[in-house]
XYZ file of N, CA, C and O in Angstrom:
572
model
N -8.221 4.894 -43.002
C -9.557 4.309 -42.941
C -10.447 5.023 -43.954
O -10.198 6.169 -44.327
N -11.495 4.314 -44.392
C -12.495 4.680 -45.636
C -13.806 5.759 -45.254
O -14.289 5.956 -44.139
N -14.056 6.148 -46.072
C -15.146 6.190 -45.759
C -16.882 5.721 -45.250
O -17.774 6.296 -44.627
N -16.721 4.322 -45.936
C -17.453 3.435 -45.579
C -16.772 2.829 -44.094
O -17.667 2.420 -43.355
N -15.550 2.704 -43.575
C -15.545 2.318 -42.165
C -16.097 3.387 -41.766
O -17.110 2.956 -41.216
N -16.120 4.815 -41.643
C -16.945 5.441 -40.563
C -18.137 5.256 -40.331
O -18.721 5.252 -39.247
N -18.630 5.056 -41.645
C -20.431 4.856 -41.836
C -20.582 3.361 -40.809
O -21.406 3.060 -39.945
N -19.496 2.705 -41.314
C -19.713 1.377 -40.546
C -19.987 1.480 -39.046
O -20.822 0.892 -38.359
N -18.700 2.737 -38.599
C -18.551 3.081 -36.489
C -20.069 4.096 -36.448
O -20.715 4.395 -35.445
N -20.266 4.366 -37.464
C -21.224 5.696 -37.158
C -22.868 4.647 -36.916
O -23.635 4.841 -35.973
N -23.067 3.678 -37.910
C -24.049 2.669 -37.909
C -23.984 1.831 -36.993
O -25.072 1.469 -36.545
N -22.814 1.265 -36.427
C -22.788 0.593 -35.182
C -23.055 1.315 -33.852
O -23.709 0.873 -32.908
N -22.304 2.755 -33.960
C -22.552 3.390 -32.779
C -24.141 3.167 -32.386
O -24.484 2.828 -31.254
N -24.906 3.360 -33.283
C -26.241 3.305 -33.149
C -26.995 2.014 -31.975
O -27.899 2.237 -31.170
N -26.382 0.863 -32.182
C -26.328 -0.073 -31.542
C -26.331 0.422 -29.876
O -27.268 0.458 -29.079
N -25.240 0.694 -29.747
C -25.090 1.350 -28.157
C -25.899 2.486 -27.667
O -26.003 2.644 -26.451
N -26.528 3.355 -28.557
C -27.756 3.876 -28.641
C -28.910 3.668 -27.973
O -29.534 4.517 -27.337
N -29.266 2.226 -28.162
C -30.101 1.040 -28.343
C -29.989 0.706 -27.047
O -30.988 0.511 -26.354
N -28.260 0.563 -26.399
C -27.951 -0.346 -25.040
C -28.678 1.075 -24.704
O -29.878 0.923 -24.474
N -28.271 2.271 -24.633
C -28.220 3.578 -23.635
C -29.738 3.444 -23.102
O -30.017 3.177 -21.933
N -30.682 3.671 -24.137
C -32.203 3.716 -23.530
C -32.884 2.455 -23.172
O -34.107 2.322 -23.189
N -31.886 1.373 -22.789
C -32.170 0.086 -22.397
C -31.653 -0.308 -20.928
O -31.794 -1.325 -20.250
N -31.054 0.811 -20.734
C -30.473 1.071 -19.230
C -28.994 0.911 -19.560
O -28.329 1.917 -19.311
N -28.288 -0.191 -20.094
C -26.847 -0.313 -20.102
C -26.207 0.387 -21.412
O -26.342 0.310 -22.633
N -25.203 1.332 -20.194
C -24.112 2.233 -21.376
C -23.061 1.677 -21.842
O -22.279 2.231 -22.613
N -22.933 0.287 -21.319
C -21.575 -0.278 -21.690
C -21.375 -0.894 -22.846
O -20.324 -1.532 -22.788
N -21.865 -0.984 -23.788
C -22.161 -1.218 -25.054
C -21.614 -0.098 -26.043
O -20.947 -0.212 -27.071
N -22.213 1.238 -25.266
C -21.783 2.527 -26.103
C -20.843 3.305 -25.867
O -20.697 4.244 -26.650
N -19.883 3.161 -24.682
C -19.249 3.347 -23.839
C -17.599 2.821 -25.065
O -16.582 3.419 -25.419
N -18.129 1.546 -25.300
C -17.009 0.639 -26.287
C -16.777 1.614 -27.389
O -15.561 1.627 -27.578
N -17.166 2.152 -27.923
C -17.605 2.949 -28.659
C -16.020 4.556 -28.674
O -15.149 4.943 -29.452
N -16.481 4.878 -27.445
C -15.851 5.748 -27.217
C -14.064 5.792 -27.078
O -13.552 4.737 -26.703
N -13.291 6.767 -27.318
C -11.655 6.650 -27.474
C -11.578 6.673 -25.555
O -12.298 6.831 -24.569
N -10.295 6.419 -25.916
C -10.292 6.199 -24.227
C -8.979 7.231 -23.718
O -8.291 7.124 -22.702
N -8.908 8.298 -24.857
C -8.134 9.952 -24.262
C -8.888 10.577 -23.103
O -10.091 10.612 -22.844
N -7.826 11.056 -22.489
C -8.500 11.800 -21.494
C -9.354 13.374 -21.961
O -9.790 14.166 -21.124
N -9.445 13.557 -23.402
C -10.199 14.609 -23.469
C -11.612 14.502 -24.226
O -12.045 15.315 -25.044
N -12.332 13.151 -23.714
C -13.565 12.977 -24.142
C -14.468 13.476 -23.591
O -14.453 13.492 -22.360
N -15.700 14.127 -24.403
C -16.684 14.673 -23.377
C -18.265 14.478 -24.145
O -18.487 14.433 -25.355
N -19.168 14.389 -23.108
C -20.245 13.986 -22.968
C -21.051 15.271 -22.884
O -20.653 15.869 -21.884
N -22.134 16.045 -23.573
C -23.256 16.423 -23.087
C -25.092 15.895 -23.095
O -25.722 15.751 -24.143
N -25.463 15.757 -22.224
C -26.951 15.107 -21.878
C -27.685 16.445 -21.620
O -27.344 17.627 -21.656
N -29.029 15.666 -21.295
C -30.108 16.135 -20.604
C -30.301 16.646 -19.230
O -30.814 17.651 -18.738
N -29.591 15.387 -18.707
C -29.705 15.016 -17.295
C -28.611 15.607 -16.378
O -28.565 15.259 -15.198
N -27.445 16.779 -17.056
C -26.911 17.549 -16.449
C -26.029 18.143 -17.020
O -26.319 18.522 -18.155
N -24.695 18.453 -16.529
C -23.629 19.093 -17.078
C -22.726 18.407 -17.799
O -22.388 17.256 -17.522
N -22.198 19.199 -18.950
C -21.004 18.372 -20.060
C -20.049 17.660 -18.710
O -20.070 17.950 -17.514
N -19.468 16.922 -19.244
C -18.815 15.659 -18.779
C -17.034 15.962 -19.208
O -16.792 16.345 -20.353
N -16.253 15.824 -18.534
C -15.092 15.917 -19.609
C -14.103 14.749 -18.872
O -14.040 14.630 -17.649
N -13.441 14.015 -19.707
C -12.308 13.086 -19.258
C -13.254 11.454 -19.313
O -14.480 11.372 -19.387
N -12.365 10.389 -19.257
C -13.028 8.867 -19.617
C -13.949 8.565 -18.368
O -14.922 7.817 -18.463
N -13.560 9.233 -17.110
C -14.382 8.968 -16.006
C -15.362 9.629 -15.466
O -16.144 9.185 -14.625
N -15.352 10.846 -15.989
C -16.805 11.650 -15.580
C -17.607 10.929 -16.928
O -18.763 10.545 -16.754
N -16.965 10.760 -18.253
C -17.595 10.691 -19.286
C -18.748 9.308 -18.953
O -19.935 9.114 -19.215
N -17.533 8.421 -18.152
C -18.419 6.826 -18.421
C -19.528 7.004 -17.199
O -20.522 6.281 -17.135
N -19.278 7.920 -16.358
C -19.968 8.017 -14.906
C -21.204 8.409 -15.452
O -22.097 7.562 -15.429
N -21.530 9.888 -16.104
C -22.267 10.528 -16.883
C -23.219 9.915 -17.640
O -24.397 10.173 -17.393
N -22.909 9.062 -18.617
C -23.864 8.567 -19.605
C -24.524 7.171 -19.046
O -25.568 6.615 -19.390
N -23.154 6.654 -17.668
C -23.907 5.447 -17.061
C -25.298 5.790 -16.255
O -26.251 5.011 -16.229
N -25.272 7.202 -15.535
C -26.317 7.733 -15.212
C -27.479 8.187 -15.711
O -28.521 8.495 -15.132
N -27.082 8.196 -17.255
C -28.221 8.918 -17.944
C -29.179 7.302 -18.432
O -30.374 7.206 -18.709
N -27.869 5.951 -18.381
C -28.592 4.854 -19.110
C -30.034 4.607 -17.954
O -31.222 4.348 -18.144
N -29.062 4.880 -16.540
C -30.051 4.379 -15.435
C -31.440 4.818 -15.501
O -32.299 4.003 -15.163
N -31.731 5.781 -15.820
C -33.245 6.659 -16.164
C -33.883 5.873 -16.641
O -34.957 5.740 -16.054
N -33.676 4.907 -17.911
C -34.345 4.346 -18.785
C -34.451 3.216 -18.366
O -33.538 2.644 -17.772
N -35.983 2.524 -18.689
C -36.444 1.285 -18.385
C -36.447 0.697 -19.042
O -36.237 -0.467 -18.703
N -36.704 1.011 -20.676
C -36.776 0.579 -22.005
C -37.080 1.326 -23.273
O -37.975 2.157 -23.423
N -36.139 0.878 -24.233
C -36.264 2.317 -25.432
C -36.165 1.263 -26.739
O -35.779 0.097 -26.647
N -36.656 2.015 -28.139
C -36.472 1.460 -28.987
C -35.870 2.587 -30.293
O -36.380 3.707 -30.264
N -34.970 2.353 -31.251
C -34.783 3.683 -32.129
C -35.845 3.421 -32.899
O -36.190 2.278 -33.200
N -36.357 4.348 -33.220
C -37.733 4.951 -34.334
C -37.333 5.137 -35.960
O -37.944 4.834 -36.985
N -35.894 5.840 -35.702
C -35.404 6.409 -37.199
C -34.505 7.247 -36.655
O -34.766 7.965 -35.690
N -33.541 7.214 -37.163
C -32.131 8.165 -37.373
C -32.672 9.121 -38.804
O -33.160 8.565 -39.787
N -32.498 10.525 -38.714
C -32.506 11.826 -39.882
C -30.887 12.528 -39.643
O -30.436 13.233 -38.741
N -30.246 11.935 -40.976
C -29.247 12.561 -40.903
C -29.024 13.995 -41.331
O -28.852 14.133 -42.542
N -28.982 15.320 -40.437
C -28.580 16.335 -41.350
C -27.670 16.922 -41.729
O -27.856 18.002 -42.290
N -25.964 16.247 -41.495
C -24.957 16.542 -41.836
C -23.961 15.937 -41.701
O -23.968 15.393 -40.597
N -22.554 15.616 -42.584
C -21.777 14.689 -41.913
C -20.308 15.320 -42.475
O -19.898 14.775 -43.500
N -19.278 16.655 -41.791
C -18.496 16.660 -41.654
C -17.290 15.806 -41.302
O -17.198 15.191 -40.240
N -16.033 15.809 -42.616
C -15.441 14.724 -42.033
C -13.965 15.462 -42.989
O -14.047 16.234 -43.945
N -12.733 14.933 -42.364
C -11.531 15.684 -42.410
C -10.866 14.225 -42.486
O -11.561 13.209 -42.509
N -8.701 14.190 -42.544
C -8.704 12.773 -42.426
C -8.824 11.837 -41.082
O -8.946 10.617 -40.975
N -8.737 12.948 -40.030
C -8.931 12.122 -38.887
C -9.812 12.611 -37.774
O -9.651 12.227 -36.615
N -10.924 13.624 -38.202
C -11.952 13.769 -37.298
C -13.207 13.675 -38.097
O -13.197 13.893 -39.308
N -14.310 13.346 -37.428
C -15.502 13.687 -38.704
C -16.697 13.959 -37.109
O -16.626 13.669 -35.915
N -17.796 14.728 -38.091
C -18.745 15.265 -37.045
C -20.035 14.767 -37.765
O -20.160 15.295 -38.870
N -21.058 13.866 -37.427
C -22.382 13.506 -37.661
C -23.525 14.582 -36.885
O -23.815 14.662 -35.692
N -23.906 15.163 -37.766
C -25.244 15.539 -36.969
C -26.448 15.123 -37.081
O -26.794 15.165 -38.261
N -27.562 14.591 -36.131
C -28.486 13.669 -36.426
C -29.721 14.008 -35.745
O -29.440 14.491 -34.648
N -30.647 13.969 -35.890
C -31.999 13.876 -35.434
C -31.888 12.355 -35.149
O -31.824 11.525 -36.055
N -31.867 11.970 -33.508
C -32.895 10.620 -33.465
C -33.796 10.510 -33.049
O -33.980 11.099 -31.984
N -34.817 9.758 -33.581
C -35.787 9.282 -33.130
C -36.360 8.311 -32.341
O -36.203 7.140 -32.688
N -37.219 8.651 -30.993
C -36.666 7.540 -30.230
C -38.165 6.423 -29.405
O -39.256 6.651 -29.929
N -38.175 5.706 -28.632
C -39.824 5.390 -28.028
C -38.791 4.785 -27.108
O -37.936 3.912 -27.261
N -39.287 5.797 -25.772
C -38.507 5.198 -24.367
C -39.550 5.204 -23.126
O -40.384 6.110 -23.105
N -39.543 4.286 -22.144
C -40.334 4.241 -21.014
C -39.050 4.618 -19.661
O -38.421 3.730 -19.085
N -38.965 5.426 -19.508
C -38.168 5.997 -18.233
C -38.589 5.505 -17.010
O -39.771 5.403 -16.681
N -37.332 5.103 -16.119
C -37.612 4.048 -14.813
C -39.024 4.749 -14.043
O -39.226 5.961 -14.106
N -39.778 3.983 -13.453
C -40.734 4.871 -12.845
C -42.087 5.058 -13.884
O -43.196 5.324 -13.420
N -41.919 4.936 -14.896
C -42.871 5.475 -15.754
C -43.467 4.215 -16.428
O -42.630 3.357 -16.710
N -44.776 3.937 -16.744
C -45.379 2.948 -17.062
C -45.723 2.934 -18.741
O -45.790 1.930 -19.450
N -45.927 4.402 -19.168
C -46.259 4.557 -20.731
C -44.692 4.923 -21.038
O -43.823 5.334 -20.270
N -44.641 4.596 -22.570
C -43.121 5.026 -23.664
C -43.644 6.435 -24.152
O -44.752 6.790 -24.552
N -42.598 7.028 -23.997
C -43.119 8.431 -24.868
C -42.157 8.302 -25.851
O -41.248 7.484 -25.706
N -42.264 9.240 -27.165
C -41.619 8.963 -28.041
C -40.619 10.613 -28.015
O -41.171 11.672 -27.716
N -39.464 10.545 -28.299
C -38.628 11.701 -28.151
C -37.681 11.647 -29.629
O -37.258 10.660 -30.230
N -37.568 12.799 -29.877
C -36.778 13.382 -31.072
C -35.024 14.390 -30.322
O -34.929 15.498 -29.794
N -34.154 13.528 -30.581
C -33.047 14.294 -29.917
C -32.281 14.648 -30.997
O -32.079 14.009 -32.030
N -31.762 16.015 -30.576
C -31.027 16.484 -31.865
C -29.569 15.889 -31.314
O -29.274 16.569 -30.332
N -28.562 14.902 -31.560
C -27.634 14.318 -31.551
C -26.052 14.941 -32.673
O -25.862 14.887 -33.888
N -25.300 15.422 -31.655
C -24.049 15.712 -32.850
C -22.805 14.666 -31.637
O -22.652 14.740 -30.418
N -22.131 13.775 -32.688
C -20.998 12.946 -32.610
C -19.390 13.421 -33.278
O -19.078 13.241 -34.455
N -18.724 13.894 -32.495
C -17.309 13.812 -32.668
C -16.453 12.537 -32.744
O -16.297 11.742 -31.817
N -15.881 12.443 -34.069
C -15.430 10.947 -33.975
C -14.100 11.406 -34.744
O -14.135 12.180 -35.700
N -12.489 10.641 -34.035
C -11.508 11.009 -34.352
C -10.686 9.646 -34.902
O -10.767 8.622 -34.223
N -10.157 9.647 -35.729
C -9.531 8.297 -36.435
C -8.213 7.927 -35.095
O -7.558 8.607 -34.305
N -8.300 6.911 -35.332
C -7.579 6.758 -33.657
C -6.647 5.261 -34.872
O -6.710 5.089 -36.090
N -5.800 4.390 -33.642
C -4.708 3.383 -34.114
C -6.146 2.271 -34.432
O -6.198 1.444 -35.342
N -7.195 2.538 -33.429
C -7.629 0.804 -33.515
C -9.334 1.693 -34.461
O -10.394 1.457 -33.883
N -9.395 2.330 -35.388
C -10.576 2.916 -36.166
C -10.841 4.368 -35.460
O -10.075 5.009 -34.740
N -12.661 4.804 -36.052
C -12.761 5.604 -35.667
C -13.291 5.704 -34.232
O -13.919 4.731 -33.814
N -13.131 6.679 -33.489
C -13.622 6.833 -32.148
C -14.323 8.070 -31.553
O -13.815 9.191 -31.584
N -15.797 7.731 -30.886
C -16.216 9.034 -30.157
C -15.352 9.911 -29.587
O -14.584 9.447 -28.744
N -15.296 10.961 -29.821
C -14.122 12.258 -28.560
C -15.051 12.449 -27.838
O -14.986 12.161 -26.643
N -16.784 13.300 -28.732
C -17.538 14.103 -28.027
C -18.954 13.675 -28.687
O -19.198 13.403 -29.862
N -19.951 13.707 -27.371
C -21.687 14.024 -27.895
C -22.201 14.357 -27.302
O -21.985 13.997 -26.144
N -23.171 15.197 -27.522
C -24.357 16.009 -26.929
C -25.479 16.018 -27.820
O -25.722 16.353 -28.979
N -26.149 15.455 -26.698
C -27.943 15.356 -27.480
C -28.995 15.534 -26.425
O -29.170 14.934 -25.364
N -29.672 16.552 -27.015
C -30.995 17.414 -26.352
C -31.873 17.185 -27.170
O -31.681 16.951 -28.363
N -33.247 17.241 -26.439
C -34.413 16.597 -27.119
C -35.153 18.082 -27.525
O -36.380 18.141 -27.606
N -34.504 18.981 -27.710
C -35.194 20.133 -28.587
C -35.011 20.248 -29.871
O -33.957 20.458 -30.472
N -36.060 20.105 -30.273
C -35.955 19.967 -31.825
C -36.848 20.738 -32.641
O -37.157 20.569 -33.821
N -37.280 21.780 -31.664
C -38.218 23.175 -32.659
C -37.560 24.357 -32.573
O -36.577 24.357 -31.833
N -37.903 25.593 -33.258
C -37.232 26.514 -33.077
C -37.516 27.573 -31.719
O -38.630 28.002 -31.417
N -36.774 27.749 -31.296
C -36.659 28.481 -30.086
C -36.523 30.290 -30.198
O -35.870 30.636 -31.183
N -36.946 31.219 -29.498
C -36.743 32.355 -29.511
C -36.061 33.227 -29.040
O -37.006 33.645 -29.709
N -35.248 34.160 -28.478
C -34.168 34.351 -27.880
C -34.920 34.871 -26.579
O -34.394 34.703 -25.479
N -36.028 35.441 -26.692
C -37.157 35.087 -25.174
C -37.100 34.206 -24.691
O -36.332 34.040 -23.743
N -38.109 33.034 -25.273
C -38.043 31.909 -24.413
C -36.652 31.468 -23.753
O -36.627 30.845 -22.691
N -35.546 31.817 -24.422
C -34.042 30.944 -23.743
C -34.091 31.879 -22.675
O -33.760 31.494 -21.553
N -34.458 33.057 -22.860
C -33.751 34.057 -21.530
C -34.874 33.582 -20.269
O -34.504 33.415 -19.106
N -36.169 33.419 -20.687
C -37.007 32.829 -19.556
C -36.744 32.021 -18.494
O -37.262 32.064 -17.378
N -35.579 30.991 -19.071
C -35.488 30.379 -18.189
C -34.707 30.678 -17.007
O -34.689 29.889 -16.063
């Protein structure tokens, strides 16, 4: 596979992105390889590991959201080998969380593990946290 197909899974992934802060993960879910050593990290709790904590996990994180829109993707890196590649991304996001009446707008720092598989490329792993300033080795111990 090319390089332009990844850009292609990496630009589509985005799509399911789109489903995630729209409530449905099953869009982005497609997305993902279906090995048992895929894993998920969020916000909303602990890394995820295997296809069924993974799909359980991010289906929970879609539920939060009432409605989201992407703002802008900032790409700041894109490691890639012949059959794994790693995106790291700033997204940018405007989401109204269930319960909540105003959209706030959120910046998540997003990194994607994607492994060349029989049927293209495929998510293994992602984790995205909405910290996106620099932190101090105080403040982490504070918590």
């Amino acid at each position: 596979m090319t390089s332009q197909d990844l850009e292609q899974t990496i630009e589509a992934t985005r799509a399911g992105v789109l489903a995630v802060v729209n409530g449905d993960h099953r869009p982005f879910m497609a997305f993902y390889s279906r090995a048992d050593d895929v894993s998920i990290g969020n916000p909303f709790g602990p890394f995820a590991l295997g296809w069924g904590d993974t799909d359980r996990t991010i289906g929970s994180a879609a539920a939060r959201y009432a409605s989201g829109q992407i703002l802008g993707v900032d790409r700041v890196s894109l490691h890639r080998s012949d059959t794994l590649a790693c995106v790291v991304e700033v997204e940018r996001l405007r989401v109204t969380m269930v319960g909540q009446e105003a959209p706030a707008d959120v910046a998540l720092r997003a990194t994607t593990v994607y492994r060349l598989e029989d049927d293209g490329w495929r998510i293994v792993h992602r984790h995205a946290d909405p910290i996106t300033s620099p932190r101090t080795t105080e403040s982490l111990l504070e918590r």
